[in-house]
PDB file of C-alpha atoms in Angstrom:
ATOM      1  CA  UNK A   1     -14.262   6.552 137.602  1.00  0.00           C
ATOM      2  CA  UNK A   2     -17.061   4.135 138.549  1.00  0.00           C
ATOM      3  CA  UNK A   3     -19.903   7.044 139.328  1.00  0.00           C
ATOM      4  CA  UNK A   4     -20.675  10.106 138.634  1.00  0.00           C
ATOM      5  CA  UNK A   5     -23.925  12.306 139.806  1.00  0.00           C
ATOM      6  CA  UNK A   6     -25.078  16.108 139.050  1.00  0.00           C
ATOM      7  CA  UNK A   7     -25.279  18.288 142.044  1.00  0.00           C
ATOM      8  CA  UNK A   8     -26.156  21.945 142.069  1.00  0.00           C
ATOM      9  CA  UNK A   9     -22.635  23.142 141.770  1.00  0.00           C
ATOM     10  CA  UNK A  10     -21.598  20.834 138.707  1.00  0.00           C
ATOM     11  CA  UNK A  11     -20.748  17.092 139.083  1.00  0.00           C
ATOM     12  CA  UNK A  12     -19.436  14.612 141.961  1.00  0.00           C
ATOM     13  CA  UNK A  13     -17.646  11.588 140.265  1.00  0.00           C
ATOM     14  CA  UNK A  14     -16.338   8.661 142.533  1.00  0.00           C
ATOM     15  CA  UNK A  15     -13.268   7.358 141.415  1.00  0.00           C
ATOM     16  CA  UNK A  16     -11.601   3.439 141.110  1.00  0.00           C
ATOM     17  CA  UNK A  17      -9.920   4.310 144.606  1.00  0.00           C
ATOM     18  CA  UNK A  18     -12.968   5.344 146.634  1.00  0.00           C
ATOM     19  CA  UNK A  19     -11.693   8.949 145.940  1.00  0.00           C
ATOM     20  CA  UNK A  20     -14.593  11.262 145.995  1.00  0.00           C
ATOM     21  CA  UNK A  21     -13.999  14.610 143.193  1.00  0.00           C
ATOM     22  CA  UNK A  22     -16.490  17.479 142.930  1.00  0.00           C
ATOM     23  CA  UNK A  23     -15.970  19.997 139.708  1.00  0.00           C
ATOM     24  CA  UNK A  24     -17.993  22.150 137.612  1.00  0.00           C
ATOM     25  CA  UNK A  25     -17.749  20.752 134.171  1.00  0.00           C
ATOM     26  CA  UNK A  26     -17.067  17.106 132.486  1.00  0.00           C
ATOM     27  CA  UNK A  27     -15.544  15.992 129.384  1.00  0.00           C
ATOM     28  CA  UNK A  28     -16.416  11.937 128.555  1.00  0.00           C
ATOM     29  CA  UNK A  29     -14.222  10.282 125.766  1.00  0.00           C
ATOM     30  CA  UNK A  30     -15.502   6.730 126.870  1.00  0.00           C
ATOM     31  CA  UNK A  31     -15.934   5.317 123.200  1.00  0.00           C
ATOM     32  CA  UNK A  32     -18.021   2.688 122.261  1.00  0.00           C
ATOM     33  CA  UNK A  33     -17.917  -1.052 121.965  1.00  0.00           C
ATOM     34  CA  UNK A  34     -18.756  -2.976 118.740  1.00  0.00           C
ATOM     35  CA  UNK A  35     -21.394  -5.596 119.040  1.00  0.00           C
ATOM     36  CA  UNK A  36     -19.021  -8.521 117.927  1.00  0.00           C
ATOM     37  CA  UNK A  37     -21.403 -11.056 116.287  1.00  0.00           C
ATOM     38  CA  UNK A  38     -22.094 -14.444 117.820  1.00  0.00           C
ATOM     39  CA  UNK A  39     -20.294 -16.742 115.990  1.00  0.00           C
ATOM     40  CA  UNK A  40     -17.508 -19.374 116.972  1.00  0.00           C
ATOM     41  CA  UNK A  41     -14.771 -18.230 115.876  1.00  0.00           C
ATOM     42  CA  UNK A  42     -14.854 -14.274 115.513  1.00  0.00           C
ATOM     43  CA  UNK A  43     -13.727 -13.541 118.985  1.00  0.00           C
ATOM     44  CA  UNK A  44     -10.324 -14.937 117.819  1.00  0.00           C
ATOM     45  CA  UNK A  45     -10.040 -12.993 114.689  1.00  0.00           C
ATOM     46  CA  UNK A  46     -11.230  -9.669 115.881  1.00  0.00           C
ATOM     47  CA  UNK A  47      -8.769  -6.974 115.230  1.00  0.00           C
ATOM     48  CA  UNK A  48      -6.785  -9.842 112.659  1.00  0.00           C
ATOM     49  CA  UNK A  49      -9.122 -10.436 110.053  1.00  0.00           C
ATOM     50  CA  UNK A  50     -12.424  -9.555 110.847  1.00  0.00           C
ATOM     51  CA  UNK A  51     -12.989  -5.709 111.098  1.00  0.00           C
ATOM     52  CA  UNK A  52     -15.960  -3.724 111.153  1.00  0.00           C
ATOM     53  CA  UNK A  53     -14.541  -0.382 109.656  1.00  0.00           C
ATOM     54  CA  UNK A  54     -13.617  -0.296 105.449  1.00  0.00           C
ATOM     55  CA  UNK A  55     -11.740   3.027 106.487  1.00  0.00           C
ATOM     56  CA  UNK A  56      -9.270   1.920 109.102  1.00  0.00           C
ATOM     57  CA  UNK A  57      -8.676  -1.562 107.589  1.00  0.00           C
ATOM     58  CA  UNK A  58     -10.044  -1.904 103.740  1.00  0.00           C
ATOM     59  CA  UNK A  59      -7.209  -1.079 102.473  1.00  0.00           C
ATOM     60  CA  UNK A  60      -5.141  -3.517 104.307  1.00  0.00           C
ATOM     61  CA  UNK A  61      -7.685  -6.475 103.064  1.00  0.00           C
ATOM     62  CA  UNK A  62      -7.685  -5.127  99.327  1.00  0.00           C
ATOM     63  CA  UNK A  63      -8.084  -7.529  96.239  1.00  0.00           C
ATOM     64  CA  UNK A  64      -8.916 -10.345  98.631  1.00  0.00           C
ATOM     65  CA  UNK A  65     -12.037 -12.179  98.911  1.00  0.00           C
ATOM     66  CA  UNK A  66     -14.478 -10.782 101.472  1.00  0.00           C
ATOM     67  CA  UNK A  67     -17.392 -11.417 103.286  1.00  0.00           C
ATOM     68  CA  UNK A  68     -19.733  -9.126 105.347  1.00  0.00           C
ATOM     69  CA  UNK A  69     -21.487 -10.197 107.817  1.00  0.00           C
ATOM     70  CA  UNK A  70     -24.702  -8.274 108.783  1.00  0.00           C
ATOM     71  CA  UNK A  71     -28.208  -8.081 107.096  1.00  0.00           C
ATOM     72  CA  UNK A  72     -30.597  -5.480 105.736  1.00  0.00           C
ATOM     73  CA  UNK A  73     -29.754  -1.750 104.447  1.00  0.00           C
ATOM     74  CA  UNK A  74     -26.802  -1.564 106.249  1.00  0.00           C
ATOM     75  CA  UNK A  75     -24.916  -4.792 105.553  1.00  0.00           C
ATOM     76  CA  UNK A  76     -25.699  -3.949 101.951  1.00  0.00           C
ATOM     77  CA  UNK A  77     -24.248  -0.598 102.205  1.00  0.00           C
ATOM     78  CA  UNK A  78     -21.072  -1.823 103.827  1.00  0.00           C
ATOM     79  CA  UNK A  79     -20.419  -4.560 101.166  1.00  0.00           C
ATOM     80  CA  UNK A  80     -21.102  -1.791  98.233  1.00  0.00           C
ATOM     81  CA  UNK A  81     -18.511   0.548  99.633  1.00  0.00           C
ATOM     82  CA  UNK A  82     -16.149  -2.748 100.442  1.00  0.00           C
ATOM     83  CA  UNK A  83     -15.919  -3.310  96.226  1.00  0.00           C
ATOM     84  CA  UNK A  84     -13.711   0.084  96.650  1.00  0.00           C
ATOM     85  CA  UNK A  85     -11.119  -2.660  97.518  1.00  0.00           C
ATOM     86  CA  UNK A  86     -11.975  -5.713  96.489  1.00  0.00           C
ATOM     87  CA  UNK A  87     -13.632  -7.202  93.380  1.00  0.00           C
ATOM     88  CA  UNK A  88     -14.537 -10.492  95.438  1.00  0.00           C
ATOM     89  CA  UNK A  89     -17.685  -9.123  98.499  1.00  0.00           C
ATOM     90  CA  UNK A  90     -20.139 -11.249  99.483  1.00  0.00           C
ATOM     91  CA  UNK A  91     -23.018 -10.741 102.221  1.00  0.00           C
ATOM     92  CA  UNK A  92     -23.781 -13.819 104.788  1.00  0.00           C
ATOM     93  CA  UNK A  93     -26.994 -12.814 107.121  1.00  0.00           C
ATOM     94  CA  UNK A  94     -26.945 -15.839 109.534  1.00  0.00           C
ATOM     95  CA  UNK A  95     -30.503 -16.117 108.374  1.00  0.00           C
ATOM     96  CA  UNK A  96     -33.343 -14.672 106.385  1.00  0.00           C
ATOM     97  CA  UNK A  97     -33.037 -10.972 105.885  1.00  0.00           C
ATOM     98  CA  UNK A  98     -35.291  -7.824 104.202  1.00  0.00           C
ATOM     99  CA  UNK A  99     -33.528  -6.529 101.223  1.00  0.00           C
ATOM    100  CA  UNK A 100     -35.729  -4.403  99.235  1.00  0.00           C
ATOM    101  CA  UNK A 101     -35.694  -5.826  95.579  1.00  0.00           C
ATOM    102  CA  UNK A 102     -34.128  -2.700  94.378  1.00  0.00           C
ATOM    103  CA  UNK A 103     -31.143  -2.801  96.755  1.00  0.00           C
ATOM    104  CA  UNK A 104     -31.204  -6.386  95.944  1.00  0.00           C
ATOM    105  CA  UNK A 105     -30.334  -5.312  92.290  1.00  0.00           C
ATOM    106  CA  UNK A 106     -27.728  -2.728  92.780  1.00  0.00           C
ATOM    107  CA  UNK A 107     -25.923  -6.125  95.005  1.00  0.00           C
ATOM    108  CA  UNK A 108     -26.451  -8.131  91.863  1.00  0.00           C
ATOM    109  CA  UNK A 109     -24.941  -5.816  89.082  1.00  0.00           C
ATOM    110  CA  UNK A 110     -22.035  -4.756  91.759  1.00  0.00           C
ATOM    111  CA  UNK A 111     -21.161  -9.008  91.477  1.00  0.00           C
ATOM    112  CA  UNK A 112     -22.455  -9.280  95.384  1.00  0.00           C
ATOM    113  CA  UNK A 113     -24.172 -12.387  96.120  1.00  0.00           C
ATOM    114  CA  UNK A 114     -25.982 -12.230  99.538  1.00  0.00           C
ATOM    115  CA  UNK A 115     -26.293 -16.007 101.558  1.00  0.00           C
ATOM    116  CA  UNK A 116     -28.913 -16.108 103.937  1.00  0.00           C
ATOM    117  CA  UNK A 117     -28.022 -19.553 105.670  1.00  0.00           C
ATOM    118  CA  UNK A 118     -27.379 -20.231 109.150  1.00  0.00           C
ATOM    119  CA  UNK A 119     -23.648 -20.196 109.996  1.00  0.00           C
ATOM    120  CA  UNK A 120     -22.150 -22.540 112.305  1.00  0.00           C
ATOM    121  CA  UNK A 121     -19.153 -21.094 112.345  1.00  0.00           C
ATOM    122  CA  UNK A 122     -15.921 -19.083 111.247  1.00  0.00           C
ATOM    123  CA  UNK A 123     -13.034 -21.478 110.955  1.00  0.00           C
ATOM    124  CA  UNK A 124      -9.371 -19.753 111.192  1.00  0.00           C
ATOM    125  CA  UNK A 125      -5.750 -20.408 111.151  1.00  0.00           C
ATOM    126  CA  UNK A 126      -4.521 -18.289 113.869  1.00  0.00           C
ATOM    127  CA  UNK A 127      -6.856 -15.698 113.354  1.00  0.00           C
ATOM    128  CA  UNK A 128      -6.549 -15.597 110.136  1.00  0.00           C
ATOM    129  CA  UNK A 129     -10.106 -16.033 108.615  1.00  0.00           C
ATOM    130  CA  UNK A 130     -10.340 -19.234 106.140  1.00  0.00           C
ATOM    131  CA  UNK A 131     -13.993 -19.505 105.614  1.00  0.00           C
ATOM    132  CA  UNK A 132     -17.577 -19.675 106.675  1.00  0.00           C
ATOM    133  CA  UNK A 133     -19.040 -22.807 107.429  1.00  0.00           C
ATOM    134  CA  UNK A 134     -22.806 -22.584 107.195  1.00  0.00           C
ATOM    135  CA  UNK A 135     -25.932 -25.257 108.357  1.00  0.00           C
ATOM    136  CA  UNK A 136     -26.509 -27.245 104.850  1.00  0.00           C
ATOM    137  CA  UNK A 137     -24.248 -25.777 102.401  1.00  0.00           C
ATOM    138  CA  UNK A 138     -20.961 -25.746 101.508  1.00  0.00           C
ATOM    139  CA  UNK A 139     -18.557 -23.435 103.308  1.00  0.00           C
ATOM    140  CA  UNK A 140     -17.691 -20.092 101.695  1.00  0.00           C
ATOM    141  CA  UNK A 141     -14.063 -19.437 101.464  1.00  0.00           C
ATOM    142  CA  UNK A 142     -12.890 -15.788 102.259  1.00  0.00           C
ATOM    143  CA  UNK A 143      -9.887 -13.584 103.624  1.00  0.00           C
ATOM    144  CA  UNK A 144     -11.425 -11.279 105.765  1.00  0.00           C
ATOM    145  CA  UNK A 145     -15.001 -10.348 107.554  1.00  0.00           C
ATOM    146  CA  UNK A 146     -16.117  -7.025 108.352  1.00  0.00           C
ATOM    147  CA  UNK A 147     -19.520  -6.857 110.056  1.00  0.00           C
ATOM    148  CA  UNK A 148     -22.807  -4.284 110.612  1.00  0.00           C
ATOM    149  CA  UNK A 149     -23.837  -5.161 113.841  1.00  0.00           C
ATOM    150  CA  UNK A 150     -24.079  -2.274 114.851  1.00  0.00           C
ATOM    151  CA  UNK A 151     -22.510  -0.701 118.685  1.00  0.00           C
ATOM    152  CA  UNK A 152     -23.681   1.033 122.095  1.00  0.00           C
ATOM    153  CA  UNK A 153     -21.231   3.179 124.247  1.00  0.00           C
ATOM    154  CA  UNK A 154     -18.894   1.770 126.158  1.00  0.00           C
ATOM    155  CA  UNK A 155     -19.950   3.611 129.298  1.00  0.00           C
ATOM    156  CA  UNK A 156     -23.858   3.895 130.538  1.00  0.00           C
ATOM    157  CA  UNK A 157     -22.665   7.147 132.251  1.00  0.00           C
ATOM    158  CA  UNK A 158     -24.121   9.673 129.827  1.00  0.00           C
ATOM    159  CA  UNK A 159     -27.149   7.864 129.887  1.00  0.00           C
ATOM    160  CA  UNK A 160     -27.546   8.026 133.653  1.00  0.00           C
ATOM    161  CA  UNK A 161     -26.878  11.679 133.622  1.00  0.00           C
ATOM    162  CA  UNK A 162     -29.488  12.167 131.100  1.00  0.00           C
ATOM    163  CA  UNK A 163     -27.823  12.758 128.229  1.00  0.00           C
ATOM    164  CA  UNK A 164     -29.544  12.337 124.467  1.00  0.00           C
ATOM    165  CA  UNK A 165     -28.570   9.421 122.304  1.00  0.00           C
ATOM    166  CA  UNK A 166     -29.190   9.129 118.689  1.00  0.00           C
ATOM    167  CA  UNK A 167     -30.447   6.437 116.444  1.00  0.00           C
ATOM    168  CA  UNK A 168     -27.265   5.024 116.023  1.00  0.00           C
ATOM    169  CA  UNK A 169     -26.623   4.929 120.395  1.00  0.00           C
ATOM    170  CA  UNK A 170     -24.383   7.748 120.499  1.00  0.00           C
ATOM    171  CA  UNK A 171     -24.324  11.000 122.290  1.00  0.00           C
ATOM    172  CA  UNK A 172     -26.527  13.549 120.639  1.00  0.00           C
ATOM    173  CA  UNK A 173     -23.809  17.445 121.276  1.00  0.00           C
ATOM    174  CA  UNK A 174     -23.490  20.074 119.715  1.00  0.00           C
ATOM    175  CA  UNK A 175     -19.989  21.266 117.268  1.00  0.00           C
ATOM    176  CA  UNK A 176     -18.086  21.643 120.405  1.00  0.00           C
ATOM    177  CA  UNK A 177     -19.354  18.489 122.585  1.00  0.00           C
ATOM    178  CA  UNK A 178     -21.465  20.153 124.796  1.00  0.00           C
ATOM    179  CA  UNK A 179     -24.431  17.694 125.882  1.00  0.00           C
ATOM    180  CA  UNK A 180     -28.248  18.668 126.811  1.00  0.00           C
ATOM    181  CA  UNK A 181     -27.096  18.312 130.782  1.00  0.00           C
ATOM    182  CA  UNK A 182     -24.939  22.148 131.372  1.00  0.00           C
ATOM    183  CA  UNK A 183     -21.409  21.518 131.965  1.00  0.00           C
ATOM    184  CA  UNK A 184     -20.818  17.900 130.641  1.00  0.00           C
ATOM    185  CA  UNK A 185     -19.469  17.668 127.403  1.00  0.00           C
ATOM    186  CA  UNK A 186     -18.193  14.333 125.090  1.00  0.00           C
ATOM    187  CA  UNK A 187     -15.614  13.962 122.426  1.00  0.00           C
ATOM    188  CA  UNK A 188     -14.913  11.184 120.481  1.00  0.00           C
ATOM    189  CA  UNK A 189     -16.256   7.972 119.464  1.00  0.00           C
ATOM    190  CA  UNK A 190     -18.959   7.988 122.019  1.00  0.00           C
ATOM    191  CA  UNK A 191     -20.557  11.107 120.338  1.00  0.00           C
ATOM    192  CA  UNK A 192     -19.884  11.178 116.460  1.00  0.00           C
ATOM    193  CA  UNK A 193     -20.118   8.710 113.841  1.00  0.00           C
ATOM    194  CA  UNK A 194     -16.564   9.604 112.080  1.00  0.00           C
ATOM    195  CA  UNK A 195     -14.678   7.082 114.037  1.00  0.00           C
ATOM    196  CA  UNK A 196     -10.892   7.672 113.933  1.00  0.00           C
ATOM    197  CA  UNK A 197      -8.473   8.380 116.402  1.00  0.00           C
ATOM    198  CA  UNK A 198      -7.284  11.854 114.786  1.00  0.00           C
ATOM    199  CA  UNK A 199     -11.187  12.890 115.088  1.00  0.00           C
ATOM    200  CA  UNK A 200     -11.119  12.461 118.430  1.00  0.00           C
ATOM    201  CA  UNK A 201      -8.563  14.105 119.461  1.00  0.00           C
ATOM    202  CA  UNK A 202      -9.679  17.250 118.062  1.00  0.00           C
ATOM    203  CA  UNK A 203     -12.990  16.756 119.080  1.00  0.00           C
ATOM    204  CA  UNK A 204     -11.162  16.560 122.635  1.00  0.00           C
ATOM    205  CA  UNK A 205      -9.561  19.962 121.975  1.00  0.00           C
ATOM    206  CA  UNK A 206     -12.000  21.790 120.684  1.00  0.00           C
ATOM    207  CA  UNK A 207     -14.438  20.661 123.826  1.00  0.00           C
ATOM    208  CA  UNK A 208     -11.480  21.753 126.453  1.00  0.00           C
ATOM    209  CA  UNK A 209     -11.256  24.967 124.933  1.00  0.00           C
ATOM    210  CA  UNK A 210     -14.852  25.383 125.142  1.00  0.00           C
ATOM    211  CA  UNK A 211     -15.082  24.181 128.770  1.00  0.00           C
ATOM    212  CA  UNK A 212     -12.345  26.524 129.418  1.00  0.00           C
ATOM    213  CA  UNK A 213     -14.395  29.610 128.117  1.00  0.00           C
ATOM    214  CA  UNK A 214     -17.445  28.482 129.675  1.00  0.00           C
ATOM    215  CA  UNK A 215     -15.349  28.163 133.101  1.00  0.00           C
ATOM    216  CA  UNK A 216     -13.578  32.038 132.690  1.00  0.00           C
ATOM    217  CA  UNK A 217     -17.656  33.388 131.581  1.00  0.00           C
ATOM    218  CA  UNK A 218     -18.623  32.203 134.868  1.00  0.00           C
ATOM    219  CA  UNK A 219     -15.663  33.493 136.739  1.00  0.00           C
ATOM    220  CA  UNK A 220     -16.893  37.027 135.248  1.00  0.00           C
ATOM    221  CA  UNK A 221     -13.467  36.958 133.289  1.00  0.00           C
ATOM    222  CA  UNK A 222     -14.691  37.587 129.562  1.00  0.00           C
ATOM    223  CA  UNK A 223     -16.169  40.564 127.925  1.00  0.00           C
ATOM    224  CA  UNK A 224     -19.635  40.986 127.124  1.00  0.00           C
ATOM    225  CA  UNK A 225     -20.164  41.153 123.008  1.00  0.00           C
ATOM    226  CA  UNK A 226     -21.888  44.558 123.412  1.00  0.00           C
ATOM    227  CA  UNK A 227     -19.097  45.872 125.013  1.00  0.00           C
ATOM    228  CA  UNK A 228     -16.451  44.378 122.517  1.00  0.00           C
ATOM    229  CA  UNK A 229     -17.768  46.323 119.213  1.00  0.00           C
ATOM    230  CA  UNK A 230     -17.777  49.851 121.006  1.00  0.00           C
TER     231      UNK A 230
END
C-alpha cells in the first residue's frame, strides 16, 4: 500500500500495483524503525551484536562486557536493567550528557561508569563488536552494544490520517487498537511499547475481532444491551 485517504464511507488505500481498494475499516501493523546511531561501524553489527532490546537479546549477551550507547535518563535506565545479565555495563554518550547527580549515584554503586567522549567509531570482527574507539582516549573493549536512541514508526500513514502519537512516537488506541479516526485501528509495535512478536499478534486478534463487531453493529446484526437483559 503506498496511500491511503478517509472518505465518507471508510477508507480508499492505493496499493503497490496501482490497484485502487475502498473498505470501511483498517487495521495498520506497520511497526517501527529503530533510530540506529551514527557511528561507523553499527550498521554492520545490527541484529549481531548490537541490540537495542535487554528482553529479546540480554540474555543471549549475559556475563559479557557491555556497553550502552545513549545518554540521559534513559541510557541510564537501560544500562541498570542490563546488570540483570551482566556484571560488566558501561554507558558511552558520544558527548556531554545531563545525568542528574542522583542517577549519577545509583550508576556508581551499580559498578556503571558512564564515558562522555566522542566516539570515532565501533570496530568489529564480522559483526562481532570488539570495542569502542573514542576521540582522545583509549578504546573501550566490549562484547555487545545495545542503544537508547530512541524510534518513530515505520509508516507516516497514521500520521497523515490524523491519528494521535505519544511521547514515545507511537500510536496513541485504545485496549482493542481502535485509533481517534472511526474505523482505523493498529496492532503491534507501531502502537504499544511491549515490543515482541507474541504481543502483536494478539494485539492483531483482538483488533480483528473488534473490527468484526463494529462491522456486524453497523450491518444492524447485533442486539441492543437493553434488549439482551430482558
Amino acid at each position: 500500500m503506498i496511500d491511503i485517504v478517509c472518505t465518507s464511507a471508510g477508507f480508499k488505500a492505493t496499493l503497490d500495483d496501482g490497484e485502487i481498494v475502498e473498505t470501511r475499516t483498517v487495521l495498520l501493523a506497520t511497526g517501527v524503525r529503530d533510530k540506529l546511531p551514527e557511528l561507523p561501524g553499527i550498521e554492520e553489527c545490527y541484529g549481531t551484536s548490537v541490540h537495542h532490546c535487554p528482553y529479546c537479546d540480554g540474555w543471549e549477551q549475559r556475563d559479557k562486557a557491555i556497553v550502552v550507547l545513549g545518554s540521559g535518563a534513559n541510557a541510564s535506565g537501560l544500562a541498570l536493567s542490563l546488570k540483570t545479565w551482566s556484571d560488566t555495563v558501561t554507558i558511552c554518550t558520544n558527548g556531554r550528557t545531563r545525568i542528574v547527580p542522583k542517577l549519577r549515584a545509583q550508576l556508581a554503586a551499580e559498578g556503571i561508569d558512564v564515558h562522555e567522549q566522542r566516539i570515532e567509531r565501533v570496530e568489529h570482527v564480522g559483526g562481532r563488536v570488539r570495542q569502542i574507539v573514542f576521540d582522545g582516549r583509549e578504546p573501550l573493549p566490549c562484547d555487545a552494544i545495545f542503544f537508547s536512541t530512541g524510534q518513530h514508526p515505520q509508516s507516516d500513514i497514521p500520521r497523515q490520517l490524523g491519528c494521535e502519537l505519544t511521547r514515545k512516537g507511537v500510536v496513541r488506541t485504545d485496549h482493542l487498537g481502535q485509533t481517534r479516526v472511526p474505523g482505523l485501528y493498529v496492532a503491534g509495535d507501531a502502537s504499544h511499547d511491549v515490543q515482541f512478536v507474541v504481543v502483536a499478534a494478539a494485539e492483531g486478534a483482538k483488533a480483528g475481532v473488534a473490527i468484526n463487531k463494529a462491522l456486524q453493529a453497523r450491518a444492524g446484526r447485533t442486539v441492543d444491551a437493553a434488549l439482551s437483559s430482558s
